[in-house]
mmCIF file of C-alpha atoms in Angstrom:
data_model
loop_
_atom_site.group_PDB
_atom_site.id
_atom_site.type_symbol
_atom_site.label_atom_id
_atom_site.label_comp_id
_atom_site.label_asym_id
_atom_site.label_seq_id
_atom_site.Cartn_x
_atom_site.Cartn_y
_atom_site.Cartn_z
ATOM 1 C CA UNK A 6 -9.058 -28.104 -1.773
ATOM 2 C CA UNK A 7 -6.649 -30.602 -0.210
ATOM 3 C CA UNK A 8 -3.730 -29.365 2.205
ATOM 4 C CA UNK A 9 -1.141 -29.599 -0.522
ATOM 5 C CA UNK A 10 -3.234 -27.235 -2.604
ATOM 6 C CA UNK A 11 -4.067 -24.907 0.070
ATOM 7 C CA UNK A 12 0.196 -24.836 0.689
ATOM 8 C CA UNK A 13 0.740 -24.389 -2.456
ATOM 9 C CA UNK A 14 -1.823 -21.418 -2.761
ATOM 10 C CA UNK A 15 -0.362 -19.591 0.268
ATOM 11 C CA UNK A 16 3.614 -19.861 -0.626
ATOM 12 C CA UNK A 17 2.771 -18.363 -3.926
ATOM 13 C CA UNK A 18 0.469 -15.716 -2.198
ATOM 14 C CA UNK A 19 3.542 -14.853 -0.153
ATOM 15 C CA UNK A 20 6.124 -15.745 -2.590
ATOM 16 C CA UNK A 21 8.919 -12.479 -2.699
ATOM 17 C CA UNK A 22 8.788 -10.034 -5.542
ATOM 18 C CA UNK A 23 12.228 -10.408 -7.107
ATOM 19 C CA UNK A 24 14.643 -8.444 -8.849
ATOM 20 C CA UNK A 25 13.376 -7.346 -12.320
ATOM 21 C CA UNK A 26 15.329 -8.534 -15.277
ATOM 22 C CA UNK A 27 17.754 -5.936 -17.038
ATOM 23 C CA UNK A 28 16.618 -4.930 -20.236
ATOM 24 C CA UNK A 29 18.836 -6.744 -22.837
ATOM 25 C CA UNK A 30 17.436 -5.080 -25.698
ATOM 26 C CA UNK A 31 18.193 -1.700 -24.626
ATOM 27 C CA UNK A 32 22.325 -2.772 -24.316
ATOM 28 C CA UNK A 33 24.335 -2.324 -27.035
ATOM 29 C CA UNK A 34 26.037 -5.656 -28.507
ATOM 30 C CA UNK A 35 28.530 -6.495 -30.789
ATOM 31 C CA UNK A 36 28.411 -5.703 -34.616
ATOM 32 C CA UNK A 37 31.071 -6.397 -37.102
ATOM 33 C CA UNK A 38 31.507 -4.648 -40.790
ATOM 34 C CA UNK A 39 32.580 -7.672 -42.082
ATOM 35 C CA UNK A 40 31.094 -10.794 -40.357
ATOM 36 C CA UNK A 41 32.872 -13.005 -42.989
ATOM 37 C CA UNK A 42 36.607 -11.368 -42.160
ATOM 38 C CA UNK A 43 35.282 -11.244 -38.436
ATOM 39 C CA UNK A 44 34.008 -15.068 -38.570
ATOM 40 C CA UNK A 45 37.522 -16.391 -41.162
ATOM 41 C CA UNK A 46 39.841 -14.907 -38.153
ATOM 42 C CA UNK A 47 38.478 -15.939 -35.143
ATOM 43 C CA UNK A 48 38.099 -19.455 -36.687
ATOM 44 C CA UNK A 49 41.667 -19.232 -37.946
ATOM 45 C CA UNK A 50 42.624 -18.846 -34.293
ATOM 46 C CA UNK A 51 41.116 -21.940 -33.409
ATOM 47 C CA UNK A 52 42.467 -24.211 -35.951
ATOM 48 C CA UNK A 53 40.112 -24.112 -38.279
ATOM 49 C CA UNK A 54 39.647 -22.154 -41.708
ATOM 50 C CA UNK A 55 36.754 -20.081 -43.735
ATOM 51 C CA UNK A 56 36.296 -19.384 -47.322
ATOM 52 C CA UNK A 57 34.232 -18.361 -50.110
ATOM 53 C CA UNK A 58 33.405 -20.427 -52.688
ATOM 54 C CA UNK A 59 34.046 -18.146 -56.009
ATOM 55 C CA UNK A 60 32.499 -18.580 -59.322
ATOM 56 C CA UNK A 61 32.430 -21.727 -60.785
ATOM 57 C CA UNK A 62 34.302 -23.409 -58.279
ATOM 58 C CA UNK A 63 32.356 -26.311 -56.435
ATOM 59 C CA UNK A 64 32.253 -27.416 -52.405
ATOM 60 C CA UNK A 65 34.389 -30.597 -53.504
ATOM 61 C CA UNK A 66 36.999 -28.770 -55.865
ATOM 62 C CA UNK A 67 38.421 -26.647 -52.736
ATOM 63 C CA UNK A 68 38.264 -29.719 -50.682
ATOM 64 C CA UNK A 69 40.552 -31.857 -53.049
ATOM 65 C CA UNK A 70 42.587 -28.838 -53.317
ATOM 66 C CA UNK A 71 43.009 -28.382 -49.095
ATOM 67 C CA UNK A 72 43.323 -31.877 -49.088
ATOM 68 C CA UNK A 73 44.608 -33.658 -52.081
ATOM 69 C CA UNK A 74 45.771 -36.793 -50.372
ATOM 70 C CA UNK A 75 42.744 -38.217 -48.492
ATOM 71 C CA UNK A 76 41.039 -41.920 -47.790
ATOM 72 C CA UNK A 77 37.103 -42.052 -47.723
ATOM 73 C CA UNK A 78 35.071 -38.654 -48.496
ATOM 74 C CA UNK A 79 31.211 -38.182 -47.548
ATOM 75 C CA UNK A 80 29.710 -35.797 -49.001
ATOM 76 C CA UNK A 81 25.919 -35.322 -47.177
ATOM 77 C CA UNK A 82 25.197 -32.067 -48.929
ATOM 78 C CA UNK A 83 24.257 -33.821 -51.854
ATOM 79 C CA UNK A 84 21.138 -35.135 -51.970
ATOM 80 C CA UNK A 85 19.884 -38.743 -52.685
ATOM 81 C CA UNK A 86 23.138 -39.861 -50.841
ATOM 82 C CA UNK A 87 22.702 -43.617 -49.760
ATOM 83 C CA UNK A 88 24.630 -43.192 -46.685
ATOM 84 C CA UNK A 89 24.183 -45.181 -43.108
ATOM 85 C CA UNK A 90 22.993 -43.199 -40.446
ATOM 86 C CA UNK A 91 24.898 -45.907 -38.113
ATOM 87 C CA UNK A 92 27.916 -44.773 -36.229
ATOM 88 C CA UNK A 93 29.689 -47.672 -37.370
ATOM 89 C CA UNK A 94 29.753 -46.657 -40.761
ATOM 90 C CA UNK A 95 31.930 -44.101 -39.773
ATOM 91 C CA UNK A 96 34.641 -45.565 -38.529
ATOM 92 C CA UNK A 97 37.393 -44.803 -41.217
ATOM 93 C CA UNK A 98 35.616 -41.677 -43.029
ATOM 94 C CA UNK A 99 38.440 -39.114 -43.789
ATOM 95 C CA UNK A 100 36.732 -35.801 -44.608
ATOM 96 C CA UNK A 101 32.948 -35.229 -44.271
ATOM 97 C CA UNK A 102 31.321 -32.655 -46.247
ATOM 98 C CA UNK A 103 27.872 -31.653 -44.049
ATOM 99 C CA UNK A 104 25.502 -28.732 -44.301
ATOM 100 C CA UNK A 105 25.963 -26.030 -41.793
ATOM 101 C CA UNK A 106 22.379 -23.755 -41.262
ATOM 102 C CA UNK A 107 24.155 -20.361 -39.988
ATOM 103 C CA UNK A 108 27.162 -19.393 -38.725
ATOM 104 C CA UNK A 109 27.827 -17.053 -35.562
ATOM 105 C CA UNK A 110 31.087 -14.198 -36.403
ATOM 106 C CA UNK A 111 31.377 -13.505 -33.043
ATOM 107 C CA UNK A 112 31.915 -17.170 -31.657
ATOM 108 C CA UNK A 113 33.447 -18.695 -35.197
ATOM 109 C CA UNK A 114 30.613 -21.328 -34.645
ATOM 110 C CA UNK A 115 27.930 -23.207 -36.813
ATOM 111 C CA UNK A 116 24.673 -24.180 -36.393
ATOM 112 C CA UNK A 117 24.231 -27.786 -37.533
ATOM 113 C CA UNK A 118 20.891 -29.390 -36.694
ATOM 114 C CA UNK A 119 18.403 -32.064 -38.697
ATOM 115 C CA UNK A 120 14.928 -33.297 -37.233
ATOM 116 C CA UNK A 121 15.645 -37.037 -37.712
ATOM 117 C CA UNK A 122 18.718 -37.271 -35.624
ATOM 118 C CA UNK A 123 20.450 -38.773 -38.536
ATOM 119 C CA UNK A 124 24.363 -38.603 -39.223
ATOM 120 C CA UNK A 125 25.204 -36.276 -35.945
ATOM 121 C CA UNK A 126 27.832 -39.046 -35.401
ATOM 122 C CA UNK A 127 29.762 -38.154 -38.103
ATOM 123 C CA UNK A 128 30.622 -34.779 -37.363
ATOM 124 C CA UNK A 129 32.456 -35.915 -34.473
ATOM 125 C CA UNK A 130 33.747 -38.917 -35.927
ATOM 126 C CA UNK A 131 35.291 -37.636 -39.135
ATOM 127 C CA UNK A 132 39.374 -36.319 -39.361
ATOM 128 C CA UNK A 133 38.445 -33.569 -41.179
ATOM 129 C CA UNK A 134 35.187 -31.636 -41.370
ATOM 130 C CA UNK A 135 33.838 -29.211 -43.787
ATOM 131 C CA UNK A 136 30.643 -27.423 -43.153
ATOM 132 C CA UNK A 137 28.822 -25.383 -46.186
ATOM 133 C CA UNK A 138 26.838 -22.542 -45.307
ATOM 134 C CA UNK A 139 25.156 -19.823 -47.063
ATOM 135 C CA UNK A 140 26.710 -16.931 -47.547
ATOM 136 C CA UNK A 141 23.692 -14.643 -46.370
ATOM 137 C CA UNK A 142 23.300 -16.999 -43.402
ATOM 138 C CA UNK A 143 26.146 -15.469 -41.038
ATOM 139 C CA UNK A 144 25.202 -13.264 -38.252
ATOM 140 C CA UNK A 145 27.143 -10.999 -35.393
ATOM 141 C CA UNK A 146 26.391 -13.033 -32.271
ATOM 142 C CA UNK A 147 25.353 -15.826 -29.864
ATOM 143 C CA UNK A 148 22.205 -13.670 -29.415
ATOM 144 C CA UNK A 149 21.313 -13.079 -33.052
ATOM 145 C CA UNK A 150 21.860 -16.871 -34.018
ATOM 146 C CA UNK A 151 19.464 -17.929 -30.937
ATOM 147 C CA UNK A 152 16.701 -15.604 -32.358
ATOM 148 C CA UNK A 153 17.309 -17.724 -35.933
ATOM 149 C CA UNK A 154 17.920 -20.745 -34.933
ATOM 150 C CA UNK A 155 14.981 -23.554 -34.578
ATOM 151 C CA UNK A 156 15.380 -26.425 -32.336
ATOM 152 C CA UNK A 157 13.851 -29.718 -33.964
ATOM 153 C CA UNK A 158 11.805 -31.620 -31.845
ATOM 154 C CA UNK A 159 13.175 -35.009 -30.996
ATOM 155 C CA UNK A 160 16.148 -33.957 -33.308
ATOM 156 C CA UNK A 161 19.524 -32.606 -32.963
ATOM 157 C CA UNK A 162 21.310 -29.275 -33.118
ATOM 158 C CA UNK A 163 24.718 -27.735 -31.961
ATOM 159 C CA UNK A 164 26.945 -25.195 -32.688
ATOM 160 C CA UNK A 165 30.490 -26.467 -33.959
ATOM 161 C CA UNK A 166 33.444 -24.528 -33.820
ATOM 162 C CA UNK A 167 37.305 -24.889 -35.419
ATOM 163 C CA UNK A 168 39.088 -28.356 -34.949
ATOM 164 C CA UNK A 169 38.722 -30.245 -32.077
ATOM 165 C CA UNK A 170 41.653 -29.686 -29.717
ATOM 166 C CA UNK A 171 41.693 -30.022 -25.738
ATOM 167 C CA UNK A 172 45.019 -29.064 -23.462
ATOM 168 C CA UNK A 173 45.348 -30.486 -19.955
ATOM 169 C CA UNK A 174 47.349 -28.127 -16.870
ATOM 170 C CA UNK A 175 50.581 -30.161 -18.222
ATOM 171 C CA UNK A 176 50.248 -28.310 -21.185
ATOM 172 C CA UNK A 177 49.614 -31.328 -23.761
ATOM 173 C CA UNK A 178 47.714 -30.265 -26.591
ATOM 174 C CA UNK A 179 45.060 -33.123 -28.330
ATOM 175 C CA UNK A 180 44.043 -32.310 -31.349
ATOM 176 C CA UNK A 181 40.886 -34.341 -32.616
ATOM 177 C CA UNK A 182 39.850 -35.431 -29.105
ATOM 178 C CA UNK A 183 36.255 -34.892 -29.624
ATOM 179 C CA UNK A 184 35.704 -34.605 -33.017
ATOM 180 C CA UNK A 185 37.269 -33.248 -35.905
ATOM 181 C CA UNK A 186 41.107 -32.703 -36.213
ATOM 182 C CA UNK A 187 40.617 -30.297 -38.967
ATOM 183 C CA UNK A 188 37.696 -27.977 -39.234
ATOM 184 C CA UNK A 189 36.949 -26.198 -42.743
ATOM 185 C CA UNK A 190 33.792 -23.799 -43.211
ATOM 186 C CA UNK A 191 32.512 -22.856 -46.857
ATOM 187 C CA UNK A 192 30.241 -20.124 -48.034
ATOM 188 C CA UNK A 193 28.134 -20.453 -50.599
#
């Protein structure tokens, strides 16, 4: 055994017992009777807005109804879409229609993730984005959506939340400054 090793072997031979960990499971956390009415408001607050898609209405029908008078529409929910995965090709999309995986009441946020790293540009590029989720796949916390959630190896994954907005202590507001101006989440 070489010096380093026997170092090594002694610190962690006298290494300090430390605090034990609170039990998190045995705390009470947040749980809403509505997660959709929870989720809508909170988002509503931040700029953004929620809605279900009713019968026989389609993702694209409320978008041309929210926004009637747009430029270039992407729509990657669709599938066999022959879009770049370049950031460039982004440049002057308007609205950008892009599956959402789950969605957290308690934070208004989404879970967006894809294992081949493909189009994350765009949901921080786009003027307006609209995220489609499931309608069974909303949950009451932070907590819940981490024990649901699956982090893609060598891939991407964030939670997105209402329109993009920043304020600095001179009270300017920014809308858009780091993605999206205007944020739109649809259940279906």
């Amino acid at each position: 055994m070489s010096s380093r090793e026997q170092i090594l072997a002694r610190l962690r031979q006298n290494r300090p017992q430390g605090p034990s960990l609170p039990d998190i499971d045995a705390v009470p956390f947040i749980t809403f009777d509505d997660k959709f009415d929870a989720f809508r408001t909170l988002v509503r607050n931040l700029g953004g807005d929620a809605v279900q898609l009713a019968d026989g209405d389609s993702v694209l029908s409320v978008v041309q109804q929210r926004w009637p008078q747009h430029g270039r529409l992407v729509d990657l929910t669709q599938a066999g879409h022959e879009e770049s995965a370049s950031p460039h090709a982004w440049h002057d999309v308007d609205v950008a229609i892009v599956p959402g995986e789950l969605a957290v009441a308690e934070s208004a946020a989404v879970w967006v993730s894809h294992a081949d790293n493909q189009w994350r540009s765009i949901y921080f590029l786009t003027q307006k984005l609209v995220l489609v989720v499931p309608r069974d796949a909303i949950v009451d916390t932070m907590r819940d959506a981490y024990r649901r959630i699956a982090i893609r190896e060598h891939g991407f994954g964030g939670f997105i939340s209402g329109s993009s907005r920043t304020a600095d202590i001179e009270q300017s507001l920014v809308m858009g400054a780091h993605g999206a101006m205007a944020a739109l989440v649809i259940f279906v």
